[in-house]
Tab-separated table of N, CA, C and O in Angstrom:
chain	number	residue	atom	x	y	z
A	1	MET	N	-11.500	204.622	36.913
A	1	MET	CA	-10.119	204.813	36.932
A	1	MET	C	-9.651	203.799	35.839
A	1	MET	O	-9.822	202.800	35.380
A	2	VAL	N	-8.338	204.700	35.312
A	2	VAL	CA	-7.985	204.047	34.166
A	2	VAL	C	-6.805	202.932	34.682
A	2	VAL	O	-5.938	203.293	35.610
A	3	ALA	N	-6.985	201.667	34.172
A	3	ALA	CA	-5.792	200.697	34.451
A	3	ALA	C	-4.556	201.090	34.069
A	3	ALA	O	-4.219	201.904	33.061
A	4	ASP	N	-3.523	200.832	35.254
A	4	ASP	CA	-2.214	201.041	34.872
A	4	ASP	C	-1.617	200.941	33.399
A	4	ASP	O	-0.861	201.856	32.860
A	5	GLY	N	-1.785	199.728	32.897
A	5	GLY	CA	-1.326	199.687	31.547
A	5	GLY	C	-1.844	200.483	30.263
A	5	GLY	O	-1.128	200.248	29.359
A	6	VAL	N	-2.727	201.116	30.661
A	6	VAL	CA	-3.741	201.771	29.753
A	6	VAL	C	-3.185	203.521	29.909
A	6	VAL	O	-3.338	204.361	29.000
A	7	ALA	N	-2.807	203.729	31.158
A	7	ALA	CA	-2.664	205.337	31.620
A	7	ALA	C	-1.651	206.022	30.794
A	7	ALA	O	-2.077	206.978	30.250
A	8	ALA	N	-0.753	205.500	30.761
A	8	ALA	CA	0.474	206.300	29.878
A	8	ALA	C	0.059	206.506	28.363
A	8	ALA	O	0.238	207.643	27.824
A	9	GLY	N	-0.651	205.428	27.777
A	9	GLY	CA	-1.092	205.717	26.427
A	9	GLY	C	-2.136	206.844	26.376
A	9	GLY	O	-2.512	207.806	25.544
A	10	VAL	N	-3.303	206.791	27.182
A	10	VAL	CA	-4.230	207.889	27.361
A	10	VAL	C	-3.827	209.154	27.953
A	10	VAL	O	-4.116	210.219	27.243
A	11	ALA	N	-2.565	209.366	28.621
A	11	ALA	CA	-2.030	210.386	28.985
A	11	ALA	C	-1.659	211.167	27.667
A	11	ALA	O	-1.545	212.359	27.474
A	12	ARG	N	-0.838	210.180	26.934
A	12	ARG	CA	-0.272	210.843	25.485
A	12	ARG	C	-1.437	211.304	24.674
A	12	ARG	O	-1.042	212.415	24.244
A	13	LEU	N	-2.527	210.623	24.625
A	13	LEU	CA	-3.572	210.865	23.891
A	13	LEU	C	-4.172	212.297	24.170
A	13	LEU	O	-4.068	213.268	23.507
A	14	ARG	N	-4.256	212.427	25.648
A	14	ARG	CA	-4.846	213.624	26.251
A	14	ARG	C	-3.855	214.614	25.693
A	14	ARG	O	-4.120	215.896	25.587
A	15	ASP	N	-2.632	214.475	25.930
A	15	ASP	CA	-1.521	215.572	25.763
A	15	ASP	C	-1.742	216.292	24.327
A	15	ASP	O	-1.647	217.434	24.215
A	16	GLU	N	-1.926	215.133	23.500
A	16	GLU	CA	-1.572	215.813	21.802
A	16	GLU	C	-2.863	215.698	21.500
A	16	GLU	O	-2.815	216.875	20.540
A	17	VAL	N	-4.055	215.525	21.971
A	17	VAL	CA	-5.230	215.670	21.143
A	17	VAL	C	-6.316	216.509	21.898
A	17	VAL	O	-7.043	217.491	21.615
A	18	ALA	N	-6.345	216.205	23.138
A	18	ALA	CA	-7.860	216.814	24.183
A	18	ALA	C	-7.174	217.060	25.591
A	18	ALA	O	-7.351	216.477	26.335
A	19	PRO	N	-6.489	217.952	25.444
A	19	PRO	CA	-5.797	218.330	27.132
A	19	PRO	C	-6.751	218.554	27.914
A	19	PRO	O	-6.703	218.520	29.367
A	20	GLU	N	-8.336	219.171	27.603
A	20	GLU	CA	-8.896	219.383	28.448
A	20	GLU	C	-9.831	218.389	28.870
A	20	GLU	O	-10.809	218.473	29.874
A	21	VAL	N	-9.643	217.176	28.527
A	21	VAL	CA	-10.819	215.862	28.366
A	21	VAL	C	-10.021	214.980	29.703
A	21	VAL	O	-8.724	214.630	29.719
A	22	PRO	N	-10.678	214.610	30.654
A	22	PRO	CA	-10.291	214.070	31.681
A	22	PRO	C	-9.694	212.601	31.570
A	22	PRO	O	-10.413	212.156	30.353
A	23	ASP	N	-8.377	211.882	31.698
A	23	ASP	CA	-8.098	210.634	31.179
A	23	ASP	C	-9.207	209.524	31.412
A	23	ASP	O	-9.336	208.877	30.307
A	24	GLU	N	-10.041	209.463	32.496
A	24	GLU	CA	-11.184	208.588	32.270
A	24	GLU	C	-12.216	208.572	31.317
A	24	GLU	O	-12.633	207.838	30.780
A	25	VAL	N	-12.525	209.766	30.873
A	25	VAL	CA	-13.229	209.936	29.752
A	25	VAL	C	-12.536	209.769	28.459
A	25	VAL	O	-13.150	208.958	27.680
A	26	LEU	N	-11.430	209.795	28.409
A	26	LEU	CA	-10.403	209.626	27.168
A	26	LEU	C	-10.607	208.063	27.024
A	26	LEU	O	-10.968	207.085	25.945
A	27	ALA	N	-10.426	207.374	28.316
A	27	ALA	CA	-10.221	205.849	28.294
A	27	ALA	C	-11.718	205.151	27.900
A	27	ALA	O	-11.821	204.323	27.014
A	28	ARG	N	-12.757	205.593	28.386
A	28	ARG	CA	-14.177	205.323	27.942
A	28	ARG	C	-14.402	205.572	26.385
A	28	ARG	O	-14.981	204.682	25.937
A	29	THR	N	-14.051	206.864	25.981
A	29	THR	CA	-14.095	207.185	24.661
A	29	THR	C	-13.327	206.109	23.545
A	29	THR	O	-13.866	205.293	22.744
A	30	LEU	N	-12.068	205.770	24.217
A	30	LEU	CA	-11.442	204.692	23.174
A	30	LEU	C	-12.115	203.401	23.432
A	30	LEU	O	-12.382	202.632	22.286
A	31	LEU	N	-12.564	202.887	24.503
A	31	LEU	CA	-13.482	201.642	24.371
A	31	LEU	C	-14.531	201.706	23.485
A	31	LEU	O	-14.814	200.681	22.586
A	32	ALA	N	-15.343	202.843	23.497
A	32	ALA	CA	-16.459	202.761	22.888
A	32	ALA	C	-16.252	203.013	21.395
A	32	ALA	O	-16.675	202.332	20.443
A	33	TRP	N	-15.030	203.685	20.910
A	33	TRP	CA	-14.745	203.557	19.392
A	33	TRP	C	-14.234	202.486	19.090
A	33	TRP	O	-14.435	201.813	17.953
A	34	THR	N	-13.568	201.612	19.938
A	34	THR	CA	-12.888	199.972	19.504
A	34	THR	C	-14.181	199.130	19.552
A	34	THR	O	-13.950	198.304	18.374
A	35	GLN	N	-15.104	199.330	20.390
A	35	GLN	CA	-16.205	198.490	20.088
A	35	GLN	C	-16.948	198.510	18.963
A	35	GLN	O	-17.514	197.768	18.223
A	36	LEU	N	-17.244	200.101	18.329
A	36	LEU	CA	-18.097	200.373	17.368
A	36	LEU	C	-17.224	200.204	16.307
A	36	LEU	O	-17.758	199.404	15.264
A	37	PHE	N	-16.049	200.310	16.135
A	37	PHE	CA	-15.155	199.864	14.964
A	37	PHE	C	-15.101	198.191	14.900
A	37	PHE	O	-15.422	198.077	13.548
A	38	GLY	N	-15.174	197.583	15.769
A	38	GLY	CA	-15.399	196.087	15.780
A	38	GLY	C	-16.726	195.660	15.337
A	38	GLY	O	-16.743	194.902	14.369
A	39	GLY	N	-17.620	196.373	15.792
A	39	GLY	CA	-18.960	195.945	15.214
A	39	GLY	C	-19.003	196.448	13.698
A	39	GLY	O	-19.841	195.398	13.094
A	40	ILE	N	-18.734	197.390	13.204
A	40	ILE	CA	-18.683	197.815	11.979
A	40	ILE	C	-17.842	196.755	11.251
A	40	ILE	O	-18.038	196.213	10.036
A	41	SER	N	-16.520	196.393	11.345
A	41	SER	CA	-15.638	195.367	11.161
A	41	SER	C	-16.481	194.081	10.816
A	41	SER	O	-16.395	193.330	9.772
A	42	PHE	N	-17.037	193.495	11.923
A	42	PHE	CA	-17.855	192.239	11.986
A	42	PHE	C	-18.918	192.416	10.900
A	42	PHE	O	-19.266	191.290	10.026
A	43	GLU	N	-19.572	193.343	10.771
A	43	GLU	CA	-20.700	193.324	9.755
A	43	GLU	C	-20.309	193.433	8.260
A	43	GLU	O	-20.793	192.817	7.512
A	44	LEU	N	-18.953	194.377	8.251
A	44	LEU	CA	-18.494	194.270	6.654
A	44	LEU	C	-17.877	192.954	6.354
A	44	LEU	O	-18.150	192.553	5.350
A	45	PHE	N	-17.267	192.414	7.209
A	45	PHE	CA	-16.726	190.814	6.949
A	45	PHE	C	-17.648	189.713	7.335
A	45	PHE	O	-17.177	188.625	7.069
A	46	GLY	N	-18.926	189.921	7.259
A	46	GLY	CA	-19.825	188.933	7.360
A	46	GLY	C	-20.161	188.315	8.519
A	46	GLY	O	-20.612	186.998	8.608
A	47	HIS	N	-19.369	188.520	9.813
A	47	HIS	CA	-19.333	187.833	10.842
A	47	HIS	C	-20.592	187.429	11.533
A	47	HIS	O	-20.607	186.650	12.487
A	48	LEU	N	-21.503	188.383	11.231
A	48	LEU	CA	-22.661	188.344	11.883
A	48	LEU	C	-23.897	187.749	11.093
A	48	LEU	O	-24.893	187.595	11.686
A	49	HIS	N	-23.465	187.609	9.724
A	49	HIS	CA	-24.462	186.549	9.036
A	49	HIS	C	-25.115	185.459	9.835
A	49	HIS	O	-24.437	184.760	9.985
A	50	GLY	N	-26.439	185.291	9.710
A	50	GLY	CA	-26.988	184.076	10.395
A	50	GLY	C	-27.224	184.226	12.110
A	50	GLY	O	-27.677	183.353	12.622
A	51	VAL	N	-26.617	185.325	12.549
A	51	VAL	CA	-26.888	185.502	13.971
A	51	VAL	C	-27.587	186.703	14.348
A	51	VAL	O	-28.548	186.601	15.097
A	52	ILE	N	-27.518	187.833	13.525
A	52	ILE	CA	-28.012	188.973	13.884
A	52	ILE	C	-29.121	189.368	12.555
A	52	ILE	O	-28.322	189.315	11.463
A	53	THR	N	-30.427	189.467	12.811
A	53	THR	CA	-31.105	189.736	11.189
A	53	THR	C	-31.300	190.811	10.901
A	53	THR	O	-31.589	191.345	10.047
A	54	ASN	N	-31.418	191.899	12.172
A	54	ASN	CA	-31.474	193.407	11.766
A	54	ASN	C	-30.253	194.238	12.344
A	54	ASN	O	-30.025	194.423	13.065
A	55	LEU	N	-29.430	194.445	11.236
A	55	LEU	CA	-28.025	194.853	11.228
A	55	LEU	C	-28.197	196.384	11.621
A	55	LEU	O	-27.584	196.759	12.278
A	56	ASP	N	-29.211	196.932	11.149
A	56	ASP	CA	-29.355	198.248	11.573
A	56	ASP	C	-29.614	198.550	12.791
A	56	ASP	O	-29.180	199.799	13.484
A	57	ASP	N	-30.475	197.793	13.373
A	57	ASP	CA	-30.712	197.940	14.905
A	57	ASP	C	-29.656	197.666	15.577
A	57	ASP	O	-29.344	198.358	16.698
A	58	LEU	N	-28.630	196.729	15.030
A	58	LEU	CA	-27.505	196.179	15.981
A	58	LEU	C	-26.637	197.492	16.056
A	58	LEU	O	-26.017	197.964	17.053
A	59	ALA	N	-26.483	198.119	14.706
A	59	ALA	CA	-25.646	199.603	14.623
A	59	ALA	C	-26.176	200.441	15.621
A	59	ALA	O	-25.161	201.322	16.158
A	60	THR	N	-27.465	200.640	15.476
A	60	THR	CA	-28.024	201.948	16.600
A	60	THR	C	-27.717	201.280	18.148
A	60	THR	O	-27.340	202.352	18.593
A	61	HIS	N	-27.901	200.270	18.274
A	61	HIS	CA	-27.760	199.930	19.717
A	61	HIS	C	-26.460	200.005	19.894
A	61	HIS	O	-26.093	200.650	21.330
A	62	GLN	N	-25.265	199.614	19.091
A	62	GLN	CA	-24.184	199.932	19.740
A	62	GLN	C	-23.694	201.417	19.723
A	62	GLN	O	-22.703	201.587	20.473
A	63	ALA	N	-23.898	202.053	18.762
A	63	ALA	CA	-23.945	203.741	18.873
A	63	ALA	C	-24.331	204.229	19.863
A	63	ALA	O	-23.700	204.897	20.793
A	64	ARG	N	-25.632	203.892	20.589
A	64	ARG	CA	-26.298	204.559	21.530
A	64	ARG	C	-25.343	203.876	22.992
A	64	ARG	O	-25.134	204.688	23.715
A	65	ARG	N	-25.284	202.589	22.878
A	65	ARG	CA	-24.536	201.869	24.051
A	65	ARG	C	-23.061	202.870	24.297
A	65	ARG	O	-22.500	203.071	25.360
A	66	GLY	N	-22.488	202.902	23.304
A	66	GLY	CA	-21.072	203.593	23.212
A	66	GLY	C	-21.099	205.139	23.742
A	66	GLY	O	-20.302	205.524	24.582
A	67	ALA	N	-22.083	205.854	23.305
A	67	ALA	CA	-22.496	207.151	23.881
A	67	ALA	C	-22.622	207.177	25.063
A	67	ALA	O	-21.984	208.205	25.768
A	68	HIS	N	-23.560	206.302	25.375
A	68	HIS	CA	-23.705	206.068	27.051
A	68	HIS	C	-22.502	205.767	27.747
A	68	HIS	O	-22.362	206.505	28.742
A	69	LEU	N	-21.663	205.040	27.410
A	69	LEU	CA	-20.446	204.657	27.966
A	69	LEU	C	-19.509	205.753	27.996
A	69	LEU	O	-19.064	206.487	29.177
A	70	VAL	N	-19.431	206.577	26.887
A	70	VAL	CA	-18.448	207.889	27.214
A	70	VAL	C	-19.344	208.765	27.859
A	70	VAL	O	-18.624	209.437	28.697
A	71	ALA	N	-20.201	209.252	28.155
A	71	ALA	CA	-21.284	210.156	28.693
A	71	ALA	C	-21.100	209.892	30.186
A	71	ALA	O	-21.098	210.908	31.064
A	72	ARG	N	-21.545	208.793	30.458
A	72	ARG	CA	-21.789	208.292	31.943
A	72	ARG	C	-20.978	207.248	32.647
A	72	ARG	O	-20.895	207.049	33.855
A	73	GLY	N	-20.128	206.721	32.043
A	73	GLY	CA	-19.244	205.383	32.231
A	73	GLY	C	-19.986	204.494	32.871
A	73	GLY	O	-20.213	203.177	32.808
């Protein structure tokens, strides 16, 4: 279920970009996208140095988890 504070934005996105996609899937897609974008930003700006030694594995993990979130909730 899409949170009330998010529903209007998701509905607007659906209407403009993907009318055939259910709101719940769009909400999960936004969540996955922002998490992936945040992970990339953390890597680019050095926020993970000294924390994660294998950034390639982290990026793969984040992408897979994001895809899982979108596909299955």
